[in-house]
mmCIF file of C-alpha atoms in Angstrom:
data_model
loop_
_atom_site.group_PDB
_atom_site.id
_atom_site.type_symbol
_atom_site.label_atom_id
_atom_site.label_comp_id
_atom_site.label_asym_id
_atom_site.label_seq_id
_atom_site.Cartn_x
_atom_site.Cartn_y
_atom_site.Cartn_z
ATOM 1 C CA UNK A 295 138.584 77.123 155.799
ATOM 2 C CA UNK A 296 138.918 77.242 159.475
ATOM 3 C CA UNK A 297 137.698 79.450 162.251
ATOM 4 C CA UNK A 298 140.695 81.115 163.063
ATOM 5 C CA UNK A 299 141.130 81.285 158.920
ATOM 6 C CA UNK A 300 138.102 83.521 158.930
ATOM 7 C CA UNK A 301 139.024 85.390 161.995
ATOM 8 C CA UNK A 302 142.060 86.308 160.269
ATOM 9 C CA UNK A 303 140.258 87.250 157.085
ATOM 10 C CA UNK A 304 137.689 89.429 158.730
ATOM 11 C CA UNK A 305 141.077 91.864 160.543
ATOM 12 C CA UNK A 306 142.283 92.035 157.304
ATOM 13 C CA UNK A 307 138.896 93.481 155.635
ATOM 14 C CA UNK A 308 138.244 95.460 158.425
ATOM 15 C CA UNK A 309 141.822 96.996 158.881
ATOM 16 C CA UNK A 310 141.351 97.309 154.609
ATOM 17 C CA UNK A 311 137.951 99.422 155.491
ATOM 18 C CA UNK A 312 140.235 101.908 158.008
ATOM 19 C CA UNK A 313 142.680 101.919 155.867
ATOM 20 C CA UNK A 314 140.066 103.398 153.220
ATOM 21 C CA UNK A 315 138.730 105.895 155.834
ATOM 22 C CA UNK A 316 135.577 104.445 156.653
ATOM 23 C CA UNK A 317 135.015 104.094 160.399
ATOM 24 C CA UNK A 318 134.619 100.356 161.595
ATOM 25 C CA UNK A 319 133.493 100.428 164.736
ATOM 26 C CA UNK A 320 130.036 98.934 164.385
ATOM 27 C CA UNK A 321 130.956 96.976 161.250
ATOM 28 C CA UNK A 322 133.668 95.172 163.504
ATOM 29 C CA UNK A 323 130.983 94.502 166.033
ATOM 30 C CA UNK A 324 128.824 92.674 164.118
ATOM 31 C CA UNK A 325 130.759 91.054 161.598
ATOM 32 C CA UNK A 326 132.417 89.141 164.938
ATOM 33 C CA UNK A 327 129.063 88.466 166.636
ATOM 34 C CA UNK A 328 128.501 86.351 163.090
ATOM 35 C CA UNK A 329 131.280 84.661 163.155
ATOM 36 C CA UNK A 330 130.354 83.559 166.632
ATOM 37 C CA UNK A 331 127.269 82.703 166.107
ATOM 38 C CA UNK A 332 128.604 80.324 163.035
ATOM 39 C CA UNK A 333 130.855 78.902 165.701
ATOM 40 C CA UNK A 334 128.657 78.441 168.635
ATOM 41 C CA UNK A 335 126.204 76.613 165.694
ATOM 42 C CA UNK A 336 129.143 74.620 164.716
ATOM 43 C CA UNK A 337 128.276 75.479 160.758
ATOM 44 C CA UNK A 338 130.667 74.469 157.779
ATOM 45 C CA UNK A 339 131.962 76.812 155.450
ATOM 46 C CA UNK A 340 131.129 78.294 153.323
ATOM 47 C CA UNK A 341 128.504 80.745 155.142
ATOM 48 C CA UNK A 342 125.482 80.060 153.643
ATOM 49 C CA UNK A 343 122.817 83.264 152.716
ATOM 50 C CA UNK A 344 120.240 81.430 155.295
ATOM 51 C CA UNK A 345 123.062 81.226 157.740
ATOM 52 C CA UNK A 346 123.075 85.055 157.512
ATOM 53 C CA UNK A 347 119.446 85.523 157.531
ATOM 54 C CA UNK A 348 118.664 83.304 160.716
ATOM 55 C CA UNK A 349 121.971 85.238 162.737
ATOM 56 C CA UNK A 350 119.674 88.309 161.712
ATOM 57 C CA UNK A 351 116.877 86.584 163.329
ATOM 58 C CA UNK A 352 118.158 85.821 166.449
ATOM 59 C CA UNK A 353 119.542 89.035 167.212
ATOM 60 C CA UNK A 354 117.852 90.928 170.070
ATOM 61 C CA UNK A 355 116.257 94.331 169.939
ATOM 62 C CA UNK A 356 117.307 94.523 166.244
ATOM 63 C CA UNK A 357 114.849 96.684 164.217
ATOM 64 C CA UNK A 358 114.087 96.169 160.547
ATOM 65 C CA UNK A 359 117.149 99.292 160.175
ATOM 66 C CA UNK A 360 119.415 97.675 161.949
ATOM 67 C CA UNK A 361 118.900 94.139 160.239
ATOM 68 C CA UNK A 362 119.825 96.286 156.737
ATOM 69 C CA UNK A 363 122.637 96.994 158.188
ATOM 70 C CA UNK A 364 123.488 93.721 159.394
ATOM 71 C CA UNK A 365 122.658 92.501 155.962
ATOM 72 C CA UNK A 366 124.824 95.570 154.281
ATOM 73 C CA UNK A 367 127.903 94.431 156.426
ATOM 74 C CA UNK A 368 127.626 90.464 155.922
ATOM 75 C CA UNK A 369 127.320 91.301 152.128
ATOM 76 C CA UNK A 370 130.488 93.615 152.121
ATOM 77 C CA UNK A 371 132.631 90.760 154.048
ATOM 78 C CA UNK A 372 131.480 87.923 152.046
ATOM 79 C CA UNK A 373 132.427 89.661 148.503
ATOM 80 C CA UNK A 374 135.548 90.228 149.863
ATOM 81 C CA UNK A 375 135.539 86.517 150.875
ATOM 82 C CA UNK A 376 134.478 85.795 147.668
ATOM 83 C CA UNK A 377 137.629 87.423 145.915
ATOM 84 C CA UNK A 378 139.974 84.738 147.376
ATOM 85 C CA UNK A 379 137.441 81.985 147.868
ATOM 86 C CA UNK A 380 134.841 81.660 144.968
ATOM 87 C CA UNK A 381 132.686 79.135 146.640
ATOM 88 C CA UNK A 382 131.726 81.844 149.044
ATOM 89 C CA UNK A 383 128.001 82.664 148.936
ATOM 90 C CA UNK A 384 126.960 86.167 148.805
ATOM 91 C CA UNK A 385 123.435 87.093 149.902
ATOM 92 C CA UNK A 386 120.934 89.296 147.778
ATOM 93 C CA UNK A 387 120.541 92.804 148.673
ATOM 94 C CA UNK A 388 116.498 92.147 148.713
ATOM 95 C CA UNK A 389 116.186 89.243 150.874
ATOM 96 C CA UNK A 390 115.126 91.583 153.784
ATOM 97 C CA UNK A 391 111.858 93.270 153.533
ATOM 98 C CA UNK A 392 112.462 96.723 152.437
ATOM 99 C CA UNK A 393 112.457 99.551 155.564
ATOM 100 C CA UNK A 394 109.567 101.702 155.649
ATOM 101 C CA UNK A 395 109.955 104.971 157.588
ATOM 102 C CA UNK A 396 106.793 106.455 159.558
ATOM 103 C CA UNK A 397 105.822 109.485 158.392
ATOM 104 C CA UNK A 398 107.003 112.389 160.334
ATOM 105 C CA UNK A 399 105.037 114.377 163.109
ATOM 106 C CA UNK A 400 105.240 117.928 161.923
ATOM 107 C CA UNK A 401 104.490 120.903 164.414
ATOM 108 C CA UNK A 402 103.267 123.932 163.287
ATOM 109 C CA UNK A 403 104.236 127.167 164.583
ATOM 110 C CA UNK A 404 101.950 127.398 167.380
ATOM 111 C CA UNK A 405 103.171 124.412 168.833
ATOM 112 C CA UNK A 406 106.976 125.105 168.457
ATOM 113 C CA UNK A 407 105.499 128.191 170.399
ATOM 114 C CA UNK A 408 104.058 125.831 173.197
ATOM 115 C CA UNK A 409 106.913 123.876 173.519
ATOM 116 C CA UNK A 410 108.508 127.224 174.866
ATOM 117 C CA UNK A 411 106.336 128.315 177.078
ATOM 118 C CA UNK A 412 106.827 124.685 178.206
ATOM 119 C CA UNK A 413 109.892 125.155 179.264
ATOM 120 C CA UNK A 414 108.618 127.921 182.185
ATOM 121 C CA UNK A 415 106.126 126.022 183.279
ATOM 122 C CA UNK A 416 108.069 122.776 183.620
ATOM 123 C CA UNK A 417 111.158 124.910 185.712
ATOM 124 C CA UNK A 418 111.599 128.019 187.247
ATOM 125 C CA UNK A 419 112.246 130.921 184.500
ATOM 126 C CA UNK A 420 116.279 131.271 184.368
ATOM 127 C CA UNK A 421 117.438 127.975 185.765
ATOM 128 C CA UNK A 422 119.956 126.259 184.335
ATOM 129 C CA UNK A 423 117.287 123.144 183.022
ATOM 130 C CA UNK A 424 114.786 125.585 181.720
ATOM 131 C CA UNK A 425 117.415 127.829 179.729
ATOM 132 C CA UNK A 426 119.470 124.256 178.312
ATOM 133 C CA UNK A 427 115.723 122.718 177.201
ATOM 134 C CA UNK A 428 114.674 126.301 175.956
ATOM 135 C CA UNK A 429 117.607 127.163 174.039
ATOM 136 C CA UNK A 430 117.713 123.303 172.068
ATOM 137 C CA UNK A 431 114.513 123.084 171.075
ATOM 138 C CA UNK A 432 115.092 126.686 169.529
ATOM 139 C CA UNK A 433 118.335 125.801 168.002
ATOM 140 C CA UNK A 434 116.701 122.368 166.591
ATOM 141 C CA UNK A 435 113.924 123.970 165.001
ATOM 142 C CA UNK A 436 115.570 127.116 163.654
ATOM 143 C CA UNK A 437 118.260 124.735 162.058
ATOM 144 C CA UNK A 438 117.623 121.355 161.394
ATOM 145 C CA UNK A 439 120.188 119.530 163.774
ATOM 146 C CA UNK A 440 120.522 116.039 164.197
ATOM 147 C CA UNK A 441 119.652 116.230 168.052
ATOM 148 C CA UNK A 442 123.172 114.169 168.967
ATOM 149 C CA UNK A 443 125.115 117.171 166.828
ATOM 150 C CA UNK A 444 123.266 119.802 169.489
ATOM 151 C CA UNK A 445 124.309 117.921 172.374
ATOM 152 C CA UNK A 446 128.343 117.275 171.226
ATOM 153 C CA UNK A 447 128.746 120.909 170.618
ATOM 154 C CA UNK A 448 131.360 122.255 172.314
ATOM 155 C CA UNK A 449 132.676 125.962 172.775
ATOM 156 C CA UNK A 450 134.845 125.624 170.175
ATOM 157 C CA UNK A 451 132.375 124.721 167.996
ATOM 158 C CA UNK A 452 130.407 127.880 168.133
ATOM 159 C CA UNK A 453 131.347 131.136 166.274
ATOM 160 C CA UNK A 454 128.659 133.396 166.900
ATOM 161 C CA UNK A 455 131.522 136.583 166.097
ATOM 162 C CA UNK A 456 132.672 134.803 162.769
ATOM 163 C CA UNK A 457 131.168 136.184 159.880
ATOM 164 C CA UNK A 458 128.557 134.753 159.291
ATOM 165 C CA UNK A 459 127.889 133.628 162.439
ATOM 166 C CA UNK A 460 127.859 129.501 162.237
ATOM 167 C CA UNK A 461 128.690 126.547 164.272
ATOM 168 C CA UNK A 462 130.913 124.040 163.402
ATOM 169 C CA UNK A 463 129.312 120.143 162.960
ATOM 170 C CA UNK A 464 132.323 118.031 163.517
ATOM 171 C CA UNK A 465 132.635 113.939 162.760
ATOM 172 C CA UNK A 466 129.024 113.719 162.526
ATOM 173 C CA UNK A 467 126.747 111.114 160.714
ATOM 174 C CA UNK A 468 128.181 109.275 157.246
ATOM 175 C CA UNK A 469 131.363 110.703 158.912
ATOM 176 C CA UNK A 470 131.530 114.512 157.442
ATOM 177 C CA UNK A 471 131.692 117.608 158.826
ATOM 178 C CA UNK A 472 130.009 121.282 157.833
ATOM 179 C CA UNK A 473 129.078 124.248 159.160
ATOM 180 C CA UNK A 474 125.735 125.238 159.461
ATOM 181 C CA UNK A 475 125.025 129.435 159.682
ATOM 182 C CA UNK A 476 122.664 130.826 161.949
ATOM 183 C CA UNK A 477 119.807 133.515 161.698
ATOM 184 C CA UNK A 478 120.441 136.541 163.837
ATOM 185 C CA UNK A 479 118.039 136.032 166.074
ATOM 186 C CA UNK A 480 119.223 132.099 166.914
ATOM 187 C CA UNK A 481 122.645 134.156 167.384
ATOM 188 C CA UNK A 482 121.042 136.235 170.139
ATOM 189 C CA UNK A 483 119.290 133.486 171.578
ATOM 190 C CA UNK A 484 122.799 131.461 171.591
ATOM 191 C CA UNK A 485 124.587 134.423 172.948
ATOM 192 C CA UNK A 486 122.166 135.020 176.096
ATOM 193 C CA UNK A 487 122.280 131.426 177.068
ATOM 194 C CA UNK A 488 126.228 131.424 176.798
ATOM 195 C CA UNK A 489 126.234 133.943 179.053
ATOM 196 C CA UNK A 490 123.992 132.539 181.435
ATOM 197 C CA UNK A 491 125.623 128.998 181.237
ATOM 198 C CA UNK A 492 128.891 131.022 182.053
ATOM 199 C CA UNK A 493 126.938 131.771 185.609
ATOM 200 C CA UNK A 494 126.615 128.636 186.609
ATOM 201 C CA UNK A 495 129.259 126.333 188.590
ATOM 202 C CA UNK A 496 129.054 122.859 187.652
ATOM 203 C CA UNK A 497 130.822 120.715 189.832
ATOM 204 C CA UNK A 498 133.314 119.660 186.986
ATOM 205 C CA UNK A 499 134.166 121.739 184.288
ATOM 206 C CA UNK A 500 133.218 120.891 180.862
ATOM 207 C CA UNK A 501 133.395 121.954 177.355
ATOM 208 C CA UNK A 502 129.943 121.392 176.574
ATOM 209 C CA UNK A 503 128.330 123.647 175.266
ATOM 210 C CA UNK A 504 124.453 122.341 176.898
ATOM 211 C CA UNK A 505 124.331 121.468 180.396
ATOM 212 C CA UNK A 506 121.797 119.492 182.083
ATOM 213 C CA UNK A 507 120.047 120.909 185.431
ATOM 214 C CA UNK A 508 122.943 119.829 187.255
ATOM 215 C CA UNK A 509 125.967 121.237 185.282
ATOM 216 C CA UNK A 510 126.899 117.554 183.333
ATOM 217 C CA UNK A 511 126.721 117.753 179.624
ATOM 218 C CA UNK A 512 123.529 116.328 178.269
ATOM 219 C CA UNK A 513 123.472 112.805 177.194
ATOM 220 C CA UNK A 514 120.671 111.658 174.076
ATOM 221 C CA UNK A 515 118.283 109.739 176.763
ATOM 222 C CA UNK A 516 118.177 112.663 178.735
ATOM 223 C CA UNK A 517 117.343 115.179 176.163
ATOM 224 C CA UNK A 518 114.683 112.857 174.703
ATOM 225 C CA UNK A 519 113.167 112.489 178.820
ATOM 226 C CA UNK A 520 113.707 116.190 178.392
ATOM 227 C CA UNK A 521 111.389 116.990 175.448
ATOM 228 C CA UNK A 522 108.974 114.081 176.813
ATOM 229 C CA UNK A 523 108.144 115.763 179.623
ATOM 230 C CA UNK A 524 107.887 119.245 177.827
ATOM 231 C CA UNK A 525 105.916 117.619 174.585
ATOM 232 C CA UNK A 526 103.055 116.616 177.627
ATOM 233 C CA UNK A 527 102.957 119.737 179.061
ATOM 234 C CA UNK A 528 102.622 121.466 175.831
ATOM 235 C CA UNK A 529 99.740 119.443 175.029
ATOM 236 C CA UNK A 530 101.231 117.623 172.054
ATOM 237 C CA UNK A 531 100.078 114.043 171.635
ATOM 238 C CA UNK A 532 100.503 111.139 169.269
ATOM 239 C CA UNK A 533 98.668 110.806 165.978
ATOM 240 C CA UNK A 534 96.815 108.338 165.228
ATOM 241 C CA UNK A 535 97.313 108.045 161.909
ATOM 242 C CA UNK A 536 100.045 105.828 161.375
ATOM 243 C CA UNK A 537 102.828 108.512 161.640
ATOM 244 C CA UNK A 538 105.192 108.772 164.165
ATOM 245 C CA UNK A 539 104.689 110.746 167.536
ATOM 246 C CA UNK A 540 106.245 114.044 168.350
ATOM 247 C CA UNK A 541 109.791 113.799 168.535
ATOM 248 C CA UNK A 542 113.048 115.724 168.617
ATOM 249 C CA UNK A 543 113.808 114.565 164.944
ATOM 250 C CA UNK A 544 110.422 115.844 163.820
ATOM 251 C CA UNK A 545 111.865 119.689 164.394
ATOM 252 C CA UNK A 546 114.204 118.587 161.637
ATOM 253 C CA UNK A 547 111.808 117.373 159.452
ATOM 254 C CA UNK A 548 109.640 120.661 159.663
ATOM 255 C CA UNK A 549 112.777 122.830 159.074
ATOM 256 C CA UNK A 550 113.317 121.213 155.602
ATOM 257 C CA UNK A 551 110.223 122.293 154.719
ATOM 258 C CA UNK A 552 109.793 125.130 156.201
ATOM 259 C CA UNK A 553 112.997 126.114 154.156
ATOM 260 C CA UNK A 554 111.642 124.802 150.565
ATOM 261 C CA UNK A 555 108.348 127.004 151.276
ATOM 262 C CA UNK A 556 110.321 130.199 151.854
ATOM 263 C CA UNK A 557 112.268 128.871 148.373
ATOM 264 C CA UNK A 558 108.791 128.632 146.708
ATOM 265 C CA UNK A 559 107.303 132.049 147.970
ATOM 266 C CA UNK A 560 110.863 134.074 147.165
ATOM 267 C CA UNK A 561 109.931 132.775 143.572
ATOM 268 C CA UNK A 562 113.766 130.867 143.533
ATOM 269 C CA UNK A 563 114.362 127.890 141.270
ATOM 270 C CA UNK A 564 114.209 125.403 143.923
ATOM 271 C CA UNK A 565 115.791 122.220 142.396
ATOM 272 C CA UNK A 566 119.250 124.001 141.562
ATOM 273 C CA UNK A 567 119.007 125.050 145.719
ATOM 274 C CA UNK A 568 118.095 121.294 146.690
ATOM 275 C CA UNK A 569 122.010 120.960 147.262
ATOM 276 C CA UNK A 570 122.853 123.735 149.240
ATOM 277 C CA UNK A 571 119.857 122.327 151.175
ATOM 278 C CA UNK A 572 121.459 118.878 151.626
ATOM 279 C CA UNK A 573 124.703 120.539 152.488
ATOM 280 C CA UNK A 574 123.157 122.327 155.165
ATOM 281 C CA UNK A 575 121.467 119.090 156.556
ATOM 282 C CA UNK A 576 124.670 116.964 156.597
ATOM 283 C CA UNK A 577 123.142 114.686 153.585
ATOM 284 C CA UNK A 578 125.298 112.967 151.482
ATOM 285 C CA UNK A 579 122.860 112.903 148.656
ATOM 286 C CA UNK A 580 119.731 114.694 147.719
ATOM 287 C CA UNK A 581 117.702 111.176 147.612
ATOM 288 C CA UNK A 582 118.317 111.927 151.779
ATOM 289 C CA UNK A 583 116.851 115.102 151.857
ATOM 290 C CA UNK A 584 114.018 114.226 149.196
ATOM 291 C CA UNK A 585 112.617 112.049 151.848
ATOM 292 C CA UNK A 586 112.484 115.395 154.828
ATOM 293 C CA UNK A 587 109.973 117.095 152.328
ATOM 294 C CA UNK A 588 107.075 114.933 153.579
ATOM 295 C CA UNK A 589 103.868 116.534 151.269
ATOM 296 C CA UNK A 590 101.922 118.971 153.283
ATOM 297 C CA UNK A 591 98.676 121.354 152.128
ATOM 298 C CA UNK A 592 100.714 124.062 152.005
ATOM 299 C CA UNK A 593 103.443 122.758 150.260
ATOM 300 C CA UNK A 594 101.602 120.481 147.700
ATOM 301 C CA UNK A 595 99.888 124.274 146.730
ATOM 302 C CA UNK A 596 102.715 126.545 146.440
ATOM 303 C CA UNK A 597 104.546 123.598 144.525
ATOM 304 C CA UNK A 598 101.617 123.491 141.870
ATOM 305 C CA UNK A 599 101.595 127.177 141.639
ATOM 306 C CA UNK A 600 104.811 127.295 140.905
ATOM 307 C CA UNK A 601 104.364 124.383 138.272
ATOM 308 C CA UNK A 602 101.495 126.245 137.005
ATOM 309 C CA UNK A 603 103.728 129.496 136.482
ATOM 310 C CA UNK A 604 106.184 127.239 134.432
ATOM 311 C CA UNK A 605 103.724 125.919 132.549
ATOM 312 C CA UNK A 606 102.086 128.998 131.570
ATOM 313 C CA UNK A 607 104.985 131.067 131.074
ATOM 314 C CA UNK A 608 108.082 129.085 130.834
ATOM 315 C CA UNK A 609 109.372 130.380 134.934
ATOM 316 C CA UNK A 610 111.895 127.687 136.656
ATOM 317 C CA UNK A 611 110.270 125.847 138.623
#
């Protein structure tokens, strides 16, 4: 098989893929940077597992997460390969050392609370940076947002009217969308920045619904430089424990939990709401969400009350 055989192969897969409904845009980027780095090695077919481990290697900046999904992608091309051409080699799924995530950084509520009061000292009270850093880092923690789904909102995204009041998570990550309701009080919160954000001029309109201090919608490096800054001021610093720093993505982690204790306390049967839980998050599975609930003190007790309850007197657990 030739180069331009394969080349021809791989737009049929990934046009197959679309076709299917999955989105292709990263798949197509690396499936192509493999087939060019076969070429510029001048290797002979088939594609040989090592071939696919040392193109791995040698790309840059590629964590052990984004080797899986190297791996993932050369494995779903090469089976496909495979169907026509049964001399094609097919990797193992286990030849890469498996990922291990850091545990997360989890705030309590007196931090959350500093990270607020952050926000003043950092700007002047009412300013356009101090009300867009104020108002995310409340909506984050009070619903578990991916940080990236905060910063696409858009005004037509937000129903704080509807009943209930929700927003609406469009196209997000594994390529669903949901809506996620809101407590009253993150609907008052949301409503006084609107109207604040309304004050403004920025020099060219936008959609968005979070603006940085000078009236452009917020990209994902600037939010993170964003909560940086305010995560210093507020005093928070890095464990050194082997889990991972204070981050935007930890708020997330502590709402999950935060919600399963309230589940626990309210004396609910907390495995038949895992779902709704999941749903909430934007998880495709609960194995996803399993992995937010991070054992804490307080969670490890209430948990072993509530097995304690079901042992002694048959409760759900």
């Amino acid at each position: 098989m030739t180069y331009t055989d394969i080349q021809c192969r791989l737009k049929a897969y990934l046009a197959l893929r679309q076709s299917l409904g999955f989105v292709i845009c990263y798949p197509t980027y690396a499936l192509k940077d493999l087939l060019e780095y076969v070429q510029a090695k001048d290797l002979p077919w088939p594609i040989r597992p090592q071939t696919v481990l040392d193109w791995i290697a040698a790309t840059p900046h590629c964590g052990p997460a984004g080797q899986k999904a190297r791996l993932v992608h050369a494995r779903g091309f090469l089976k496909h390969l495979r169907a026509s051409f049964p001399e094609t080699e097919v990797p193992p799924p286990g030849i890469l050392a498996p990922v291990i995530r850091p545990k997360p950084y989890l705030y309590t509520s007196q931090e959350i609370a500093c990270l607020l009061k952050a926000t003043h000292q950092l700007w002047p009270t009412g300013s356009l940076r101090q009300l867009t850093s104020y108002t995310l880092i409340g909506l984050l923690a009070s619903t578990g947002l991916r940080a990236g789904e905060s910063i696409r909102l858009t005004f037509n995204d937000v129903h704080l009217d509807a009943i209930p009041p929700h927003l609406e998570i469009r196209h997000t990550k594994f390529y669903k969308s949901r809506l996620v309701t809101l407590h009253p009080t993150t609907v008052e919160q949301l409503r006084s920045y609107l109207l604040e954000r309304n004050r403004f001029h920025p020099p060219q309109p936008s959609n968005a619904v979070f603006l940085s201090g000078r009236g452009r919608p917020l990209s994902y490096d600037k939010l993170r430089r964003i909560f940086t800054q305010v995560a210093d001021v507020a005093g928070i610093k890095k464990k050194t424990d082997g889990r991972r720093g204070p981050c935007l993505h930890s708020l997330r982690h502590g709402f999950a939990i935060e919600r399963l204790l309230a589940w626990y306390r309210a004396g609910l049967d907390v495995s038949s709401w895992m779902p709704h839980l999941s749903v909430y998050l934007g998880h495709l599975n609960k194995e996803e969400t399993y992995w937010y609930l991070t054992a804490t003190p307080e969670l490890l007790t209430v948990a072993g009350n509530a097995f304690c309850r079901y042992s002694d007197g048959g409760e759900q657990l």
